[in-house]
N, CA, C and O atoms as a MOPAC input file, in Angstrom:
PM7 MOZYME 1SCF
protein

 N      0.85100 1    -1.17300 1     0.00000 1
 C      0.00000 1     0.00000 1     0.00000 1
 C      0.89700 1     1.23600 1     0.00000 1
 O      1.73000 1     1.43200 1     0.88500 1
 N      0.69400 1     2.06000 1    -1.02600 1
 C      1.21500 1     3.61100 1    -0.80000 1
 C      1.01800 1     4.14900 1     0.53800 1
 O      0.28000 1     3.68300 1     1.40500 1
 N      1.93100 1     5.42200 1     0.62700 1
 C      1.70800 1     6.37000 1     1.20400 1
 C      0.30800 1     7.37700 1     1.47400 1
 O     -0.24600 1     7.72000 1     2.51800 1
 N      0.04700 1     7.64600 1     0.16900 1
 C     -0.95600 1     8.06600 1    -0.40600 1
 C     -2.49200 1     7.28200 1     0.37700 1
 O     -3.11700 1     7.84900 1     1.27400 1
 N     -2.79800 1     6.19300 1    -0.07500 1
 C     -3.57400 1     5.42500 1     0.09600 1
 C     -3.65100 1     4.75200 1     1.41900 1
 O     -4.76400 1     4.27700 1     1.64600 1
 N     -2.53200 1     4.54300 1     2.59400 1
 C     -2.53900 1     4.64000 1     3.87000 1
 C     -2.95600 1     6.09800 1     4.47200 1
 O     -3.85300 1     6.21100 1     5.30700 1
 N     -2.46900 1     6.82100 1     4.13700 1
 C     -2.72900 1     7.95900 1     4.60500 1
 C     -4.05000 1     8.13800 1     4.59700 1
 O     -4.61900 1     8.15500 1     5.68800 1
 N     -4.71000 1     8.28300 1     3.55500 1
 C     -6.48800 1     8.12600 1     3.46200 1
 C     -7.20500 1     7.63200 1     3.68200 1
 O     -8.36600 1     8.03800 1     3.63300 1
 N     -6.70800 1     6.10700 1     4.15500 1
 C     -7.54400 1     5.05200 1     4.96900 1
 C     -7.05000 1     5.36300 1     6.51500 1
 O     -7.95100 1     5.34800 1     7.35500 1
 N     -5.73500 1     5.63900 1     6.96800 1
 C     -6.19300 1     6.17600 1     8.38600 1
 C     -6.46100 1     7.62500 1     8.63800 1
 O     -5.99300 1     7.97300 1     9.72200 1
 N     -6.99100 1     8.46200 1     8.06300 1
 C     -7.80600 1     9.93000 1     8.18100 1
 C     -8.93100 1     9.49700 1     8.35800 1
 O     -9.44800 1     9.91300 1     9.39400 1
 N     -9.77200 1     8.55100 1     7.52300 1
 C    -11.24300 1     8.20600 1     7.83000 1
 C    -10.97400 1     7.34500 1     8.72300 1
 O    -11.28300 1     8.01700 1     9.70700 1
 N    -10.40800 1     5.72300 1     9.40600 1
 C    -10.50800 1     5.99500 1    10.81900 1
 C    -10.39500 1     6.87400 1    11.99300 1
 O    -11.21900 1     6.78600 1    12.90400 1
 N     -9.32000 1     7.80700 1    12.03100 1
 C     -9.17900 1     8.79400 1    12.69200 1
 C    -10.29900 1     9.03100 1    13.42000 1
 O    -10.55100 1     8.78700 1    14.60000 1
 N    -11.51900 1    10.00000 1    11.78200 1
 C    -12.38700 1    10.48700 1    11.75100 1
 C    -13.52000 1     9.58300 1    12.26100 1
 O    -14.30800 1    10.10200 1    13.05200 1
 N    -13.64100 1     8.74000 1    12.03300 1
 C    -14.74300 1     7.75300 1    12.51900 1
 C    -14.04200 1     6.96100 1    14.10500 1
 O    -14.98000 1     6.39000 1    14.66200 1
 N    -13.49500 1     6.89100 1    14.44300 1
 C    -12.66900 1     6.77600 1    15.71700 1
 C    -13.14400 1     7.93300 1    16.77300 1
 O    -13.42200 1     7.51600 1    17.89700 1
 N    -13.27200 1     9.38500 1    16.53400 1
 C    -13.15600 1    10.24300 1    16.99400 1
 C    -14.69400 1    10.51100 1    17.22300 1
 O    -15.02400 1    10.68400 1    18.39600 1
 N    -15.61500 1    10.56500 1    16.32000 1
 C    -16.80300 1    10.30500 1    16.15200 1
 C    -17.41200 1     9.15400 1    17.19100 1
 O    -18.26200 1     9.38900 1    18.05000 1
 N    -16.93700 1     8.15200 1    16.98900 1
 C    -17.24900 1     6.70200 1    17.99200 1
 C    -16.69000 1     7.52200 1    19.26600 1
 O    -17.60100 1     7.90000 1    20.00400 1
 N    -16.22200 1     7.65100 1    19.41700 1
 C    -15.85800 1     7.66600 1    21.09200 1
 C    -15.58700 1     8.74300 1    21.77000 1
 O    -15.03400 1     8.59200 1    22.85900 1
 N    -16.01700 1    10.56200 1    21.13500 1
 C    -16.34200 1    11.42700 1    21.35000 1
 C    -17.90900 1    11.62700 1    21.35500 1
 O    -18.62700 1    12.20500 1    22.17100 1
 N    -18.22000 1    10.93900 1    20.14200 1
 C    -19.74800 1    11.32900 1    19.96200 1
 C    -19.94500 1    12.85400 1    19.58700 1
 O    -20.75100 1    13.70500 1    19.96300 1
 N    -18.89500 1    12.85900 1    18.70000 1
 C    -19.26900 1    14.40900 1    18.19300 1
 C    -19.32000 1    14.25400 1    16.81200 1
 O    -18.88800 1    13.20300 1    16.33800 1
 N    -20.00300 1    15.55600 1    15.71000 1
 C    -20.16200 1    15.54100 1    14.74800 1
 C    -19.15800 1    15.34600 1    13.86700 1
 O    -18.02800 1    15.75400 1    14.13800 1
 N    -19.47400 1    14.59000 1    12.49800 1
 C    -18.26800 1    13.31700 1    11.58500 1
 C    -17.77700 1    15.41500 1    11.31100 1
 O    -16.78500 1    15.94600 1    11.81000 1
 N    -18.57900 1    15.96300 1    10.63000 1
 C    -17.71300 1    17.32200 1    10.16200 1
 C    -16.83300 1    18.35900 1    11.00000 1
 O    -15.91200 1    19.08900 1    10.63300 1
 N    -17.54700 1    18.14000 1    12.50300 1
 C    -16.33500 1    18.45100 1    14.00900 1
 C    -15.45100 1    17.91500 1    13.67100 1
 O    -14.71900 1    18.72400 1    13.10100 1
 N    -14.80200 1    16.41500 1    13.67900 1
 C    -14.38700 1    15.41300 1    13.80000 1
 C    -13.17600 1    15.44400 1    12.24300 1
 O    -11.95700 1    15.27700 1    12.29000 1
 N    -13.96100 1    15.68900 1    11.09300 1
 C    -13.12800 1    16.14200 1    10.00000 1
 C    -12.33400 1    17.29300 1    10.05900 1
 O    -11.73300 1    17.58000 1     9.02400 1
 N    -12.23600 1    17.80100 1    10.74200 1
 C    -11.68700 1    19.58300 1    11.14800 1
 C    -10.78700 1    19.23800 1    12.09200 1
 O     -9.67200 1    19.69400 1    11.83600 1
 N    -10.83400 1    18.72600 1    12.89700 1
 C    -10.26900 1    18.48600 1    14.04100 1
 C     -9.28400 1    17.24500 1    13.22300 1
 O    -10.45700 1    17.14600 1    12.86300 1
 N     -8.50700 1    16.37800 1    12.67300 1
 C     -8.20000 1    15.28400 1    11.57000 1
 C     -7.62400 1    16.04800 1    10.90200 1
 O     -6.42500 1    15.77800 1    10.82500 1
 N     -8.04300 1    17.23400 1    10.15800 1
 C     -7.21600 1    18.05800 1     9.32800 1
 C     -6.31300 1    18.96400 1     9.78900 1
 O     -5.40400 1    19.36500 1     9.06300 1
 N     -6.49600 1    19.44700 1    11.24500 1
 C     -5.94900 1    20.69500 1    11.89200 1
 C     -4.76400 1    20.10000 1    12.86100 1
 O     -3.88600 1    20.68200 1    13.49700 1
 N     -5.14300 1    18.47100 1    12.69600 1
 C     -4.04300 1    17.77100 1    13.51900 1
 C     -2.50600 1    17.74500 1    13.77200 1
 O     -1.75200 1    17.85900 1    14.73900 1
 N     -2.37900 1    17.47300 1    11.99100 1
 C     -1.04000 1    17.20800 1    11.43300 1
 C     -0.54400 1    16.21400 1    11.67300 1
 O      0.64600 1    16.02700 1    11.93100 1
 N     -1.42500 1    15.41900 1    11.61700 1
 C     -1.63100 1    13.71900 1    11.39400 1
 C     -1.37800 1    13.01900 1    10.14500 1
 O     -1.45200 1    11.79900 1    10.00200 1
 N     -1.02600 1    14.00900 1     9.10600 1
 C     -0.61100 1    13.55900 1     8.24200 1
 C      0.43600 1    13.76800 1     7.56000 1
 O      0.75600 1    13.36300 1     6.44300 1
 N      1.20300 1    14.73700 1     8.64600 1
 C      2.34800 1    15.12200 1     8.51800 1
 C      2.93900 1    13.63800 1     9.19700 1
 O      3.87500 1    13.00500 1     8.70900 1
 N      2.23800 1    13.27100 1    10.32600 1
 C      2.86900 1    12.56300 1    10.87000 1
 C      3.11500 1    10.96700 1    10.21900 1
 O      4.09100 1    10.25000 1    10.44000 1
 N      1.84800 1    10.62800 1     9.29600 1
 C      2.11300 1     9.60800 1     8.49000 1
 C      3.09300 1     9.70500 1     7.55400 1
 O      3.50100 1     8.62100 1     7.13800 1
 N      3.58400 1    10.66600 1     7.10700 1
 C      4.82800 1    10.67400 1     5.95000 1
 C      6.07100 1    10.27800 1     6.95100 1
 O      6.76700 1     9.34700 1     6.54800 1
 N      6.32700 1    10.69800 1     7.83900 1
 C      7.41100 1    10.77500 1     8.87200 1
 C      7.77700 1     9.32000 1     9.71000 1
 O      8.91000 1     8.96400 1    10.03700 1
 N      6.58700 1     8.63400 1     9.94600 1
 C      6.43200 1     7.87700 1    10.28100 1
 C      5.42000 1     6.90200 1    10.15300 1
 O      4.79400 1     6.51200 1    11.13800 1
 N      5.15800 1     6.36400 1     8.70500 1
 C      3.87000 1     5.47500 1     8.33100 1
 C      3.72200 1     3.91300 1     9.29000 1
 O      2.81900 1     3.07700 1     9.33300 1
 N      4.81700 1     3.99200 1     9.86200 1
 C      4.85500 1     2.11900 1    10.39900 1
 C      3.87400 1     2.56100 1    11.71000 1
 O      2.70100 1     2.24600 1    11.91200 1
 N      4.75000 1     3.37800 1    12.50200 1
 C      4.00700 1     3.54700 1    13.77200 1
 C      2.59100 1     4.10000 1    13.41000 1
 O      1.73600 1     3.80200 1    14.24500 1
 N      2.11200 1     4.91400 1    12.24200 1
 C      1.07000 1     5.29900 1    12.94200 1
 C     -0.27800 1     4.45100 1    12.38100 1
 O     -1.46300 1     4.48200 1    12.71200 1
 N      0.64800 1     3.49700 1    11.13500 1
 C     -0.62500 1     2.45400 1    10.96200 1
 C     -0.73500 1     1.45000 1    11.68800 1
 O     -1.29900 1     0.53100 1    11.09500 1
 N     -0.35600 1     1.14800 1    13.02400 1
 C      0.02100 1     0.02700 1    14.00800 1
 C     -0.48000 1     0.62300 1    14.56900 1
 O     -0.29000 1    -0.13400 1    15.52100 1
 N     -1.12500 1     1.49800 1    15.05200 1
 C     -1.46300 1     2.16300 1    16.14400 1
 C     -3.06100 1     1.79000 1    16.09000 1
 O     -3.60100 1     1.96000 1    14.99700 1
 N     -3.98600 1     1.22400 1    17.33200 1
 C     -5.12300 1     1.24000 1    17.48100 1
 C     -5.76600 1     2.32500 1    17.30200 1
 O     -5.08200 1     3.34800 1    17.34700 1
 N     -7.22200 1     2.47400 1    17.05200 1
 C     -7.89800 1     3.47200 1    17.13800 1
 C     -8.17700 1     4.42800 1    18.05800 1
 O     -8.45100 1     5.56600 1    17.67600 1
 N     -8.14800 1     4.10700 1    19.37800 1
 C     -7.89000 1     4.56900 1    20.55800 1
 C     -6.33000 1     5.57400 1    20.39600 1
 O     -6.01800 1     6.76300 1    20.33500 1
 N     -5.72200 1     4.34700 1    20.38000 1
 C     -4.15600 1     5.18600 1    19.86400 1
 C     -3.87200 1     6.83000 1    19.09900 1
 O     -3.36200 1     7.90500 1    19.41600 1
 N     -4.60500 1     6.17400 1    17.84500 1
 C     -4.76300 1     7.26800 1    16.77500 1
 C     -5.63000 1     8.69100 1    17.29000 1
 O     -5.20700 1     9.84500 1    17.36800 1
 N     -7.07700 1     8.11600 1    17.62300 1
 C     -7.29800 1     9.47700 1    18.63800 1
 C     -6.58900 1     9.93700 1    19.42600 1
 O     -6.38700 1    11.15000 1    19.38300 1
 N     -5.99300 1     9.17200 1    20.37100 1
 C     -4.96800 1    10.36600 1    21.36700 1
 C     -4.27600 1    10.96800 1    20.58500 1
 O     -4.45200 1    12.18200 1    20.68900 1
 N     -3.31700 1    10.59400 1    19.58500 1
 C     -2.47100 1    11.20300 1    19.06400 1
 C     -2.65200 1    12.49200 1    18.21600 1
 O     -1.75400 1    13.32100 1    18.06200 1
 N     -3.73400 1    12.57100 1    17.74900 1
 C     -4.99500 1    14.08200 1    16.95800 1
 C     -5.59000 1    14.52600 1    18.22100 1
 O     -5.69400 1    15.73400 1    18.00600 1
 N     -6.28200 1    14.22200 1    20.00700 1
 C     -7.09300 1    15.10200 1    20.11600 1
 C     -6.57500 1    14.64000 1    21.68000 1
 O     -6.16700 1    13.49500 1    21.87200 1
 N     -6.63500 1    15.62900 1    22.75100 1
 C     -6.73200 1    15.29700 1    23.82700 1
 C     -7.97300 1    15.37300 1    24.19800 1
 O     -8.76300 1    16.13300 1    23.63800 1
 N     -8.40500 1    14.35300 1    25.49700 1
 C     -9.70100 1    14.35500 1    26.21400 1
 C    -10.41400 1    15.87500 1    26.24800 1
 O    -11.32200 1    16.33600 1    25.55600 1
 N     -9.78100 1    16.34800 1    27.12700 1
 C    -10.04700 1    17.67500 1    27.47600 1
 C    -10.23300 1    18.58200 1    26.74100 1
 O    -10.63400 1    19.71300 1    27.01600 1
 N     -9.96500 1    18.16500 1    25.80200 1
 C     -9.99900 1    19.60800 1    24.67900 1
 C    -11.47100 1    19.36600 1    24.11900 1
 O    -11.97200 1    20.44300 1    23.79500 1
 N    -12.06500 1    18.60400 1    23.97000 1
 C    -13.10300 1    18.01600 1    23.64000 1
 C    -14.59600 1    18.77200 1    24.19300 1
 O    -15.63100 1    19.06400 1    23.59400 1
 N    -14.36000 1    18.85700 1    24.96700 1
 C    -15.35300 1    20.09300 1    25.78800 1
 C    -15.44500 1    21.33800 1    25.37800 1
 O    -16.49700 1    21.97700 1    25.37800 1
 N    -14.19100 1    21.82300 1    24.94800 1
 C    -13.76200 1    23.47900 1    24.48200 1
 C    -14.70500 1    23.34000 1    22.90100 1
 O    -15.63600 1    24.05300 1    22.52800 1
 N    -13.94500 1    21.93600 1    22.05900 1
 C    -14.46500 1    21.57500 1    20.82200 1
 C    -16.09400 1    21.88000 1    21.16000 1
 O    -16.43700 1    23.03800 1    20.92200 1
 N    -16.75500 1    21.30800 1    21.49500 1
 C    -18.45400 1    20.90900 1    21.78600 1
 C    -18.53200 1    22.53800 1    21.33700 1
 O    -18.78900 1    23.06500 1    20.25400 1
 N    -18.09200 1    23.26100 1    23.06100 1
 C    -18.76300 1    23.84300 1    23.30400 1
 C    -18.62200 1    25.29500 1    21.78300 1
 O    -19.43700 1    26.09700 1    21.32800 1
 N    -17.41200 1    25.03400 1    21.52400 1
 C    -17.63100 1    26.26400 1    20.20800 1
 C    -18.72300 1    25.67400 1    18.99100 1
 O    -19.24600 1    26.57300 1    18.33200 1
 N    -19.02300 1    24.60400 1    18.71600 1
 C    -20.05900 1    23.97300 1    17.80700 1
 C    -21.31500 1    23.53200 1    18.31000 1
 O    -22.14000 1    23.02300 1    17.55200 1

């Protein structure tokens, strides 16, 4: 699998990861995925961050806490 094509299959888990277990909106959730630099981080390091659980992958784009600040501006 490319770069390319890993990269785009873990943005939509990310996104659906973040969604599942925030319970916030998929277009919150797409913003928050893009603003990450999560995909800076897949060029840099594709092994670790496609090994990484979903759980994983959310921590690494969003802390708990911030999640509240998120809500509450949307």
């Amino acid at each position: 699998m490319d770069v390319n094509n890993m990269k785009e299959l873990i943005i939509i888990e990310a996104i659906n990861g973040i969604v599942k277990i925030y319970g916030i909106d998929r277009n919150v959730a797409k913003e928050i995925v893009n603003q990450s630099g999560i995909d800076h981080s897949i060029e840099i390091a594709p092994e670790l961050v496609m090994h990484a659980s979903i759980e994983q992958l959310v921590d690494m784009i969003i802390e708990p806490e911030e999640i509240s600040d998120i809500s509450n501006k949307h």
